[in-house]
XYZ file of C-alpha atoms in Angstrom:
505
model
C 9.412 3.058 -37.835
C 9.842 3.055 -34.065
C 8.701 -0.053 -32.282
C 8.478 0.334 -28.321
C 9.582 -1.728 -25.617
C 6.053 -1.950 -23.693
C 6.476 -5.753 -22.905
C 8.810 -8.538 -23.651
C 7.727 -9.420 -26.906
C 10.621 -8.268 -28.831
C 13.216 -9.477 -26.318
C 15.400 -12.677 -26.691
C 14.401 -14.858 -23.290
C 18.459 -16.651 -23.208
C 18.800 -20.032 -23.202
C 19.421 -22.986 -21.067
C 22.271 -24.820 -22.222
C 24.616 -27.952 -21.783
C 28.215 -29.305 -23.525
C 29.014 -32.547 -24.346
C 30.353 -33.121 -20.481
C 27.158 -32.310 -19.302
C 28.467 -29.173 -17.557
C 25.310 -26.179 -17.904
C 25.611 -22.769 -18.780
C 23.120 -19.809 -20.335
C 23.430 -18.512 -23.932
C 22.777 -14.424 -23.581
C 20.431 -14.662 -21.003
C 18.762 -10.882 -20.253
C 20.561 -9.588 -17.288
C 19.599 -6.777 -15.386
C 16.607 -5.028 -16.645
C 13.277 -4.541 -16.238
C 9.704 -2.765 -17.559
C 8.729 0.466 -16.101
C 5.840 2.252 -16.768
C 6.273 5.971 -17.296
C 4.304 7.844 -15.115
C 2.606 11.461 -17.469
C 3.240 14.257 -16.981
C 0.570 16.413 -16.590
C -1.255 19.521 -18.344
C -2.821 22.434 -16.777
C -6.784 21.847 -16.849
C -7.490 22.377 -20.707
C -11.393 22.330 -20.406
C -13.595 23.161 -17.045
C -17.345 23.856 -16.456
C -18.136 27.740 -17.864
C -21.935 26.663 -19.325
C -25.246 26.502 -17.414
C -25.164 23.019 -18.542
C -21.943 22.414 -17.309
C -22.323 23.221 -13.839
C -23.530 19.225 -12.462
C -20.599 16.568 -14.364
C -18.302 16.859 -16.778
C -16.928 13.370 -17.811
C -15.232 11.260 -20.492
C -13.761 13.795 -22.907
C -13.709 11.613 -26.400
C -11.075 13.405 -28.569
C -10.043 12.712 -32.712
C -7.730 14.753 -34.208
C -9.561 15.080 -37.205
C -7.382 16.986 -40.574
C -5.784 19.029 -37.977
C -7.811 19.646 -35.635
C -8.614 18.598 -32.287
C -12.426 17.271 -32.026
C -13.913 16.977 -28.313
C -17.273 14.373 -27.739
C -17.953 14.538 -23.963
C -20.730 13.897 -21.151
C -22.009 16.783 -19.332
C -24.855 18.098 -17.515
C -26.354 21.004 -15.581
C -26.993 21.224 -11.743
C -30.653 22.204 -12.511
C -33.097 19.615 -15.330
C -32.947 17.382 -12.701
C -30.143 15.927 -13.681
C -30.501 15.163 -17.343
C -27.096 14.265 -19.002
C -26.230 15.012 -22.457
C -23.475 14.753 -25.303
C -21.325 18.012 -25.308
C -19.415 19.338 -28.159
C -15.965 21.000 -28.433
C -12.757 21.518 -31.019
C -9.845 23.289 -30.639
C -6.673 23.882 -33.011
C -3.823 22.995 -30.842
C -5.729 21.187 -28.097
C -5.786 23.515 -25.417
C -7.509 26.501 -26.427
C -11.122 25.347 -27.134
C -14.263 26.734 -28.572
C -17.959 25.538 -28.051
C -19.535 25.818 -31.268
C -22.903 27.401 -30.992
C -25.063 23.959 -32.857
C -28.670 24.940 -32.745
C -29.850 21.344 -31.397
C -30.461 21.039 -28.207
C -32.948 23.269 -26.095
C -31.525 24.014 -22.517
C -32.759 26.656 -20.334
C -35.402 27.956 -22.852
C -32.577 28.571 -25.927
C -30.625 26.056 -28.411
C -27.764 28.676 -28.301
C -25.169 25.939 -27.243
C -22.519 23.539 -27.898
C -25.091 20.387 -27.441
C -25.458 17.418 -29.508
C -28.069 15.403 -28.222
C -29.948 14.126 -24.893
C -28.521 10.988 -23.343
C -32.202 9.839 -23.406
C -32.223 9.651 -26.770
C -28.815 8.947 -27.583
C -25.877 8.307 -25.249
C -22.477 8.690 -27.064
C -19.929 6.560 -25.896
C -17.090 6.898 -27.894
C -16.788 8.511 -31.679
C -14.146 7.212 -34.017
C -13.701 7.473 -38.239
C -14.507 4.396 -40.225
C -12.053 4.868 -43.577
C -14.249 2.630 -45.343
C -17.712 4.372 -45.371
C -19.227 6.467 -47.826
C -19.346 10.207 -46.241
C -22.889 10.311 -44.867
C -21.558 7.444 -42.674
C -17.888 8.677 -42.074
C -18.133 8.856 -38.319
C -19.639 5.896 -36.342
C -20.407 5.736 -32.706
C -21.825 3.648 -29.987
C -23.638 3.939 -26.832
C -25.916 1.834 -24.166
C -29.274 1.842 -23.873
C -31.754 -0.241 -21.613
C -34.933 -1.744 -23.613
C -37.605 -3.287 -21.726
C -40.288 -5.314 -22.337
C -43.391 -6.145 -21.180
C -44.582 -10.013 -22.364
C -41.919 -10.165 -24.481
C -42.887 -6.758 -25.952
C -40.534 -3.910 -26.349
C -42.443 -1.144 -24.191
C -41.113 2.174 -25.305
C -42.676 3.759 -22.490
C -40.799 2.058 -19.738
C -38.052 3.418 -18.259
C -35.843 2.854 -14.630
C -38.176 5.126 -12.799
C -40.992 2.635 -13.106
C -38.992 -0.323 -13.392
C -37.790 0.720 -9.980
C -41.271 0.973 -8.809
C -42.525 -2.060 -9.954
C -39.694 -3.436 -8.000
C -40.688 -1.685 -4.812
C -44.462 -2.915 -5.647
C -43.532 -6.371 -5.470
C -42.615 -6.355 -1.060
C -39.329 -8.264 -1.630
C -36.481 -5.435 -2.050
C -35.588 -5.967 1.814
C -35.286 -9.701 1.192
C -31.521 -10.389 0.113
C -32.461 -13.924 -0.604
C -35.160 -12.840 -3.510
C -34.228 -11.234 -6.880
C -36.445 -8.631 -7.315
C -36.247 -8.468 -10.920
C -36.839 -12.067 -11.613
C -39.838 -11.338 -9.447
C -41.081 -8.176 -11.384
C -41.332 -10.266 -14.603
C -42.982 -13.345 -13.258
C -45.443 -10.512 -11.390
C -45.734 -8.078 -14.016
C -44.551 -9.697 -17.382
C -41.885 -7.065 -17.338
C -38.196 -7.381 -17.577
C -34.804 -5.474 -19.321
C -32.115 -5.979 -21.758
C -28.794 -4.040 -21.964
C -27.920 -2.945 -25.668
C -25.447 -1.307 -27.485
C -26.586 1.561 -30.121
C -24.768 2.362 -32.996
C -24.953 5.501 -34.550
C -23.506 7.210 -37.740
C -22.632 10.814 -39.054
C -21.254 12.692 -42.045
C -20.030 15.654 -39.498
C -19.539 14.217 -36.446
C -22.489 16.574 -35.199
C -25.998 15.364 -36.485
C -26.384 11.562 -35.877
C -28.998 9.331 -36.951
C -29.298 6.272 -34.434
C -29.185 2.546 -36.089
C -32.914 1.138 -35.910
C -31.426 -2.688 -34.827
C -28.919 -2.713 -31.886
C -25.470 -3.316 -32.509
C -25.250 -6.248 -29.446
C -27.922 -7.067 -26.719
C -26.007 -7.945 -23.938
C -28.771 -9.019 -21.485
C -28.709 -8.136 -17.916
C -25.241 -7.675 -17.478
C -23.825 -4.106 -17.582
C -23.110 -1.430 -19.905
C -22.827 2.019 -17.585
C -19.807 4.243 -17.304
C -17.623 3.930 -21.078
C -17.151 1.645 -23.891
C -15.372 2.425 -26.822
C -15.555 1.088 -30.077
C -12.785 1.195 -33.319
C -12.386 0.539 -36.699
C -9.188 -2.516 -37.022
C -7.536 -1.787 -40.271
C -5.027 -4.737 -39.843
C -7.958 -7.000 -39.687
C -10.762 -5.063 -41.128
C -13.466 -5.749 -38.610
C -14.731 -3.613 -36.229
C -13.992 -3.378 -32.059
C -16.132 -2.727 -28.791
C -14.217 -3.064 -25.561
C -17.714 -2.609 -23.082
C -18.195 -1.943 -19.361
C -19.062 -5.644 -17.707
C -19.185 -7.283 -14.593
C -18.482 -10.944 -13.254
C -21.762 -10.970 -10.900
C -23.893 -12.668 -9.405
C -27.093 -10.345 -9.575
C -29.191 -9.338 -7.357
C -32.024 -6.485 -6.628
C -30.833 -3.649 -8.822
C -27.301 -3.760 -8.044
C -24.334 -6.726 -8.732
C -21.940 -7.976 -6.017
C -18.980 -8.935 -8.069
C -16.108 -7.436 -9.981
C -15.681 -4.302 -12.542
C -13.636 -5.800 -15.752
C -13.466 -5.140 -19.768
C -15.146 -7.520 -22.391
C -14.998 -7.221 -26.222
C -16.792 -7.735 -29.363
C -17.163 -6.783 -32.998
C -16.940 -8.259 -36.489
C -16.888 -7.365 -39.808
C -19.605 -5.469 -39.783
C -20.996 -2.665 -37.916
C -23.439 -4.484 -36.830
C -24.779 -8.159 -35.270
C -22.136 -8.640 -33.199
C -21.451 -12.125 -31.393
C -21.696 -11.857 -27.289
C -18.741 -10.274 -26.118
C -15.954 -12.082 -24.047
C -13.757 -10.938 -21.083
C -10.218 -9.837 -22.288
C -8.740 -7.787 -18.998
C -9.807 -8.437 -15.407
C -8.407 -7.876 -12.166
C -6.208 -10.730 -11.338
C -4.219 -12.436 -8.553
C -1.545 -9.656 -9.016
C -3.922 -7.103 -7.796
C -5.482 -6.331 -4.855
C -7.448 -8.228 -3.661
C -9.950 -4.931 -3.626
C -9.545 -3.945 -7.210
C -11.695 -3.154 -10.120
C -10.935 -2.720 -14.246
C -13.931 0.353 -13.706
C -13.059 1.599 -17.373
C -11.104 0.157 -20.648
C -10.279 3.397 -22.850
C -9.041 1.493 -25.410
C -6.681 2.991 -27.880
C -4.944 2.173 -31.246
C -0.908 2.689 -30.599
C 0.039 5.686 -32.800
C 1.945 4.828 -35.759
C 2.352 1.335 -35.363
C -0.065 -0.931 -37.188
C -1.345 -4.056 -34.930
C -0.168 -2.454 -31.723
C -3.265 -1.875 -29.068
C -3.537 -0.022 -25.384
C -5.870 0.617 -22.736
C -5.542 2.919 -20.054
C -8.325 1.350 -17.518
C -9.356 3.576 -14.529
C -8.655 0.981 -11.674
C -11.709 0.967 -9.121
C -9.618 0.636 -5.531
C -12.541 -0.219 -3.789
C -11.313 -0.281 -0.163
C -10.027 3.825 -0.565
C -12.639 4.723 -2.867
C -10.426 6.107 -5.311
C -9.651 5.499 -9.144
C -6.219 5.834 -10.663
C -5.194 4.638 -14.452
C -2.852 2.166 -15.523
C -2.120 0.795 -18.764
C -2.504 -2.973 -20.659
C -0.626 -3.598 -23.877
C -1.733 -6.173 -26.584
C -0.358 -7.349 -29.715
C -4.129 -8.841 -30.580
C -6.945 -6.820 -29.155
C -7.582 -10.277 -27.204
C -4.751 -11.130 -24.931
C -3.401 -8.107 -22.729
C -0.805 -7.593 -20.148
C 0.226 -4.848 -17.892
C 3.364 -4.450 -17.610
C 3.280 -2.947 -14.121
C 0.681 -2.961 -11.465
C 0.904 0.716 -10.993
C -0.601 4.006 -12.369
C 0.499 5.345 -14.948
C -1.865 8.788 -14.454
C -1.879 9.537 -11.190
C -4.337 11.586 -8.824
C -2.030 14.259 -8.032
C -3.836 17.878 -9.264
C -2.750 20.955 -8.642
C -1.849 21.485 -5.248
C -4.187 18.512 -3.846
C -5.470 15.270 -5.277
C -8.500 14.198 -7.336
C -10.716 11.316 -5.789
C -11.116 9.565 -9.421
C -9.558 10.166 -12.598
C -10.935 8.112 -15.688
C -8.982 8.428 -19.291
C -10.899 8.436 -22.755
C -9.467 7.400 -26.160
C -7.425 8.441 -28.315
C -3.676 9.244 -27.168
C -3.194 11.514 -30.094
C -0.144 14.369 -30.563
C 0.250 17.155 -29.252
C 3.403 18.653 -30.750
C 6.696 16.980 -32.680
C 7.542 15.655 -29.674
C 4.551 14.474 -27.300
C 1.248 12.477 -27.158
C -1.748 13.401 -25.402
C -4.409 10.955 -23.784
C -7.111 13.413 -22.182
C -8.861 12.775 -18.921
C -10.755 13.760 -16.500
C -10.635 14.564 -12.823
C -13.146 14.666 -9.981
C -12.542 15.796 -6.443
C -15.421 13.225 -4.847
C -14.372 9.928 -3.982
C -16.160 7.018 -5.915
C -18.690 5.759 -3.149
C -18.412 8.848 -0.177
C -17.480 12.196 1.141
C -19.365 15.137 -0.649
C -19.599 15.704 -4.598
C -17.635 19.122 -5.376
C -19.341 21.497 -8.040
C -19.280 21.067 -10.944
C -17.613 17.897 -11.292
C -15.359 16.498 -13.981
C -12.683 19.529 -15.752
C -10.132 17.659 -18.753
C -6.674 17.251 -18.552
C -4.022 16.024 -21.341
C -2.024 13.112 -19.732
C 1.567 13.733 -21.578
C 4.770 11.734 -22.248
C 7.281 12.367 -24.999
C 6.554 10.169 -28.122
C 7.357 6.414 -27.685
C 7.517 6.621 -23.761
C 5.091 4.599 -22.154
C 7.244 2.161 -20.775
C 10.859 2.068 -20.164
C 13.257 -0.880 -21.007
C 15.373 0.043 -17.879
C 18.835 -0.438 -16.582
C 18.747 0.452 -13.264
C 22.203 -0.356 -12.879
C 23.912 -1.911 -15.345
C 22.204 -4.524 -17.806
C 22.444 -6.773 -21.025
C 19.351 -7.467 -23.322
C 19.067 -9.131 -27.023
C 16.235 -8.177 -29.026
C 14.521 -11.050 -31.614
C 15.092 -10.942 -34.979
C 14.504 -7.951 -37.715
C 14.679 -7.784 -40.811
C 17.346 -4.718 -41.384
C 15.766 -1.867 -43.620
C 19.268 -0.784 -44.936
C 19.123 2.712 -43.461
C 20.423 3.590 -39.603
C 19.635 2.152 -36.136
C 17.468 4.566 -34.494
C 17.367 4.483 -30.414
C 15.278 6.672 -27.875
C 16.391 6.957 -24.668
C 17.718 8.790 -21.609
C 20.581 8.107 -19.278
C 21.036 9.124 -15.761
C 24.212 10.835 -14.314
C 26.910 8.462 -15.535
C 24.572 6.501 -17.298
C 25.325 5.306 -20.944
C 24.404 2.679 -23.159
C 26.295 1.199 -26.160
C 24.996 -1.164 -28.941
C 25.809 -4.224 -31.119
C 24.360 -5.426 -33.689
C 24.424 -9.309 -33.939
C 23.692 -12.665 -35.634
C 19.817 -13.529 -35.017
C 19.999 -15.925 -31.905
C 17.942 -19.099 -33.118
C 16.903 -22.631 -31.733
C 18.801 -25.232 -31.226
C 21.033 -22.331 -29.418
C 24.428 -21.303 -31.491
C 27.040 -18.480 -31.135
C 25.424 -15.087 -31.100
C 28.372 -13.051 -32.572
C 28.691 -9.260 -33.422
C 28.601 -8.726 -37.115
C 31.830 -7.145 -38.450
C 32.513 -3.364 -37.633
C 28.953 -3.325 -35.449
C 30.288 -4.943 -32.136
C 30.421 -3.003 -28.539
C 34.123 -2.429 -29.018
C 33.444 -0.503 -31.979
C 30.303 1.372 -30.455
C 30.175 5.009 -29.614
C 28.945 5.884 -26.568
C 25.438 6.971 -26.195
C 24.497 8.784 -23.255
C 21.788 11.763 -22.261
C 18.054 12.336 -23.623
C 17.277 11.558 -27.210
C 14.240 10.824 -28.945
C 15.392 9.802 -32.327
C 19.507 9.281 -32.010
C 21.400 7.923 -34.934
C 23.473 4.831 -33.757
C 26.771 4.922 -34.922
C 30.064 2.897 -34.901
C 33.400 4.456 -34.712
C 31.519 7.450 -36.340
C 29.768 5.568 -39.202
C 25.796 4.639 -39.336
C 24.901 2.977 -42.387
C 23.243 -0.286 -42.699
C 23.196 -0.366 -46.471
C 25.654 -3.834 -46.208
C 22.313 -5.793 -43.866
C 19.653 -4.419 -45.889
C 17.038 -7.394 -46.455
C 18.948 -9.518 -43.502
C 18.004 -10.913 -40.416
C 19.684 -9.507 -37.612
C 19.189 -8.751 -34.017
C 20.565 -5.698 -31.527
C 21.812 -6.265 -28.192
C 22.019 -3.417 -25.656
C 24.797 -2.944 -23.499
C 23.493 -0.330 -20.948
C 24.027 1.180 -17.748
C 22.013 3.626 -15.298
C 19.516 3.869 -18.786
C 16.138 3.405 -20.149
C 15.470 2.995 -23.852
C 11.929 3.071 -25.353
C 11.913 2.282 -28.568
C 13.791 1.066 -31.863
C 13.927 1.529 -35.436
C 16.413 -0.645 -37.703
């Protein structure tokens, strides 16, 4: 199995050193390399408005390859219905030829004849993903937000933001910054709101019933735009990385920053209050957002978690994606402050871009991660119709992020346990680029020699040089590992002009 380089978990940091005459030196210390995020390539437009309903916003295109084929849960909504959103339906066999299934569910325009699932007023889906434990009427689980108020502490299923509003402009204070309007609608009225998140389950993917109890009330604090939930098989509980904002509220709107918060447990269900996990920090801007977290499981490799957040540059109006790495779900880094989707389209460049799980395959040899693309800029200029067509964000399997040489460098990787077959390497050289590799004793603490192992040092290395995804390592012509199989070793990379991705030992 391949691991990737996407941060420097898996590389040996060197060591500080000193001999008996007090004279200092570094034990294999990594020289001359870096991280570099791997800009995607990307697709012609897969999926654009054609539908009546269509014709508003088309946004957040939710894809599961699902026993072959390619399943598509997305927002949408007409430009007449005054602007009712609802949850579109798609699949496709090879992911860019798609069909809109005719469902019977929905009435728009006077007919159900349409690829609807459901009204965002009475369910707003999120993000859809497969829970392998359930029994099949509950296969398919997904999650949405949803406002409740109440009036004297009593849910009031009438309510909704169009009177809420009003009661606000009722009570004479919206033109007083100093006043929080809502505050003052419940002490006036007995009326105020909490945020929740829905759960909802499925046999087909297609006909949901909504859970009766919330899955988390989150209070006041936010829940628009996307949050995606997951089933963790390492650790069997279940994952929601939501929308949320560090604020300090007041009116209707909140004066503080855009960032990603998570909860879950072992159930699907009574979740604990969810806790910040990425934000924008003293590395960015000083104008940036997290808008969005798209979180997705790594493909192939268990315990192994991404997100590619749409980051809100406030000051240009524009949103681009980059991409955090964790090895928890809890603790993520980015391993570059720059996008790794950018807003170049097709002769021009989109005003916002926003990615949605899951970075699934495309072919042998790439992943997808689809997104979508607006023309309008987040907070001005004028809205383009329809808004919203899907793209596939693409890189060649394993390349997120490069372990890069940009002239010549020297890295050790931590320990592994050999598997007994062949070193595996994917990579790419530039024009006299090349990279050759040892394989050597594990370096440990207190710091000792870290030798070559007999027949495996750079001496003995062939040369590797242009564009492979899966090259077979070898040593004066010979691969196998059968001799380390079961031992603790470690690799160290001798490269030049060269990026490698990933590994398998």
């Amino acid at each position: 199995m391949h691991q990737p380089f996407l941060d420097w978990y898996d590389i040996w940091a060197g060591q500080a050193c000193a001999n008996e005459n007090g004279e200092s030196w570094l034990k294999d210390p990594p020289l001359g390399v870096r991280l570099a995020v791997q800009q995607a390539r990307r697709s012609p437009v897969f999926f654009r408005a054609e539908k009546p309903w269509e014709q508003a916003r088309m946004a957040y295109p939710y894809v599961l390859l699902d026993d072959g084929l390619y399943r598509m849960w997305f927002w949408t909504s007409g430009a007449e219905g005054g602007g009712a959103r609802f949850n579109g339906y798609a699949e496709s066999r090879d992911g860019f030829e798609w069909e809109r299934p005719n469902l019977g569910l929905v009435e728009y325009g006077g007919t159900k004849a349409n690829n609807l699932l459901s009204r965002h007023s009475d369910f707003e889906i999120n993000s859809v993903f497969i829970d392998p434990h359930a029994g099949p009427e509950e296969r398919y689980k997904a999650i949405g937000p949803k406002t409740v108020f109440y009036r004297n502490g009593v849910v009031d299923a009438e309510m909704d933001w169009v009177q809420f509003r009003q009661l606000g402009a009722d009570t004479g204070t919206q033109d007083d910054p100093t006043i929080n309007t809502m505050q003052v609608v419940e002490e006036q009225f007995g009326v105020r709101r909490d945020n929740v998140v829905q759960g909802a389950v499925s046999g087909d993917g297609l006909h949901w019933t909504v859970l009766d109890t919330p899955l988390v009330n989150v209070g006041n604090s936010v829940l628009d735009t996307q949050n995606v939930a997951a089933y963790e098989p390492e650790t069997g509980e279940y994952v929601a990385y939501l929308r949320g904002m560090f604020h300090n509220e007041n009116k209707f709107g909140y004066t503080g920053r855009r960032a990603v918060r998570k909860t879950g447990g072992k159930k699907f269900g009574a979740w604990g209050p969810p806790r910040y996990v990425l934000v924008a920090d003293p590395q960015d801007h000083v104008s940036d957002d997290i808008y969005t977290p798209c979180y997705c499981h790594y493909p192939g490799v268990p315990g192994l978690h991404l997100m590619f957040p749409s980051v809100y540059h406030r000051l240009d109006s524009e949103q681009d994606v980059q991409l955090a790495v964790s090895r928890d779900g809890w603790n993520w880094v980015r391993p570059e402050r720059k996008p790794i989707i950018t807003l170049e389209s097709d002769g021009g460049q989109y005003g916002c871009i926003r990615a949605a799980p899951n970075l699934v395959p495309l072919n042998e040899e790439e992943w997808g991660l689809p997104y979508d693309g607006r023309y309008s800029r987040h907070d001005h200029g004028p809205a383009e119709l329809p808004e919203g067509e899907f793209r596939w964000a693409i890189w060649k399997r394993h390349r997120l992020v490069a372990l890069e040489a940009p002239l010549e460098g020297r890295v050790t990787t931590i320990p592994r346990i050999c598997q007994g077959g062949e070193l595996r390497l994917n990579f790419q050289t530039k024009r006299a680029g090349w990279i050759k590799v040892e394989i050597v004793t594990p370096p440990i603490e207190p710091v000792e020699s870290i030798e070559p192992l007999e027949g495996f040092s750079a001496d003995e290395a062939d040369v590797l040089a242009g564009d492979e995804l899966d090259k077979v390592v070898t040593w004066k012509g010979k691969s196998d590992l059968a001799a380390l199989k079961g031992k603790q070793v470690a690799v160290r990379l001798y490269m030049a002009r060269a990026k490698v991705f990933s590994m398998a030992i």
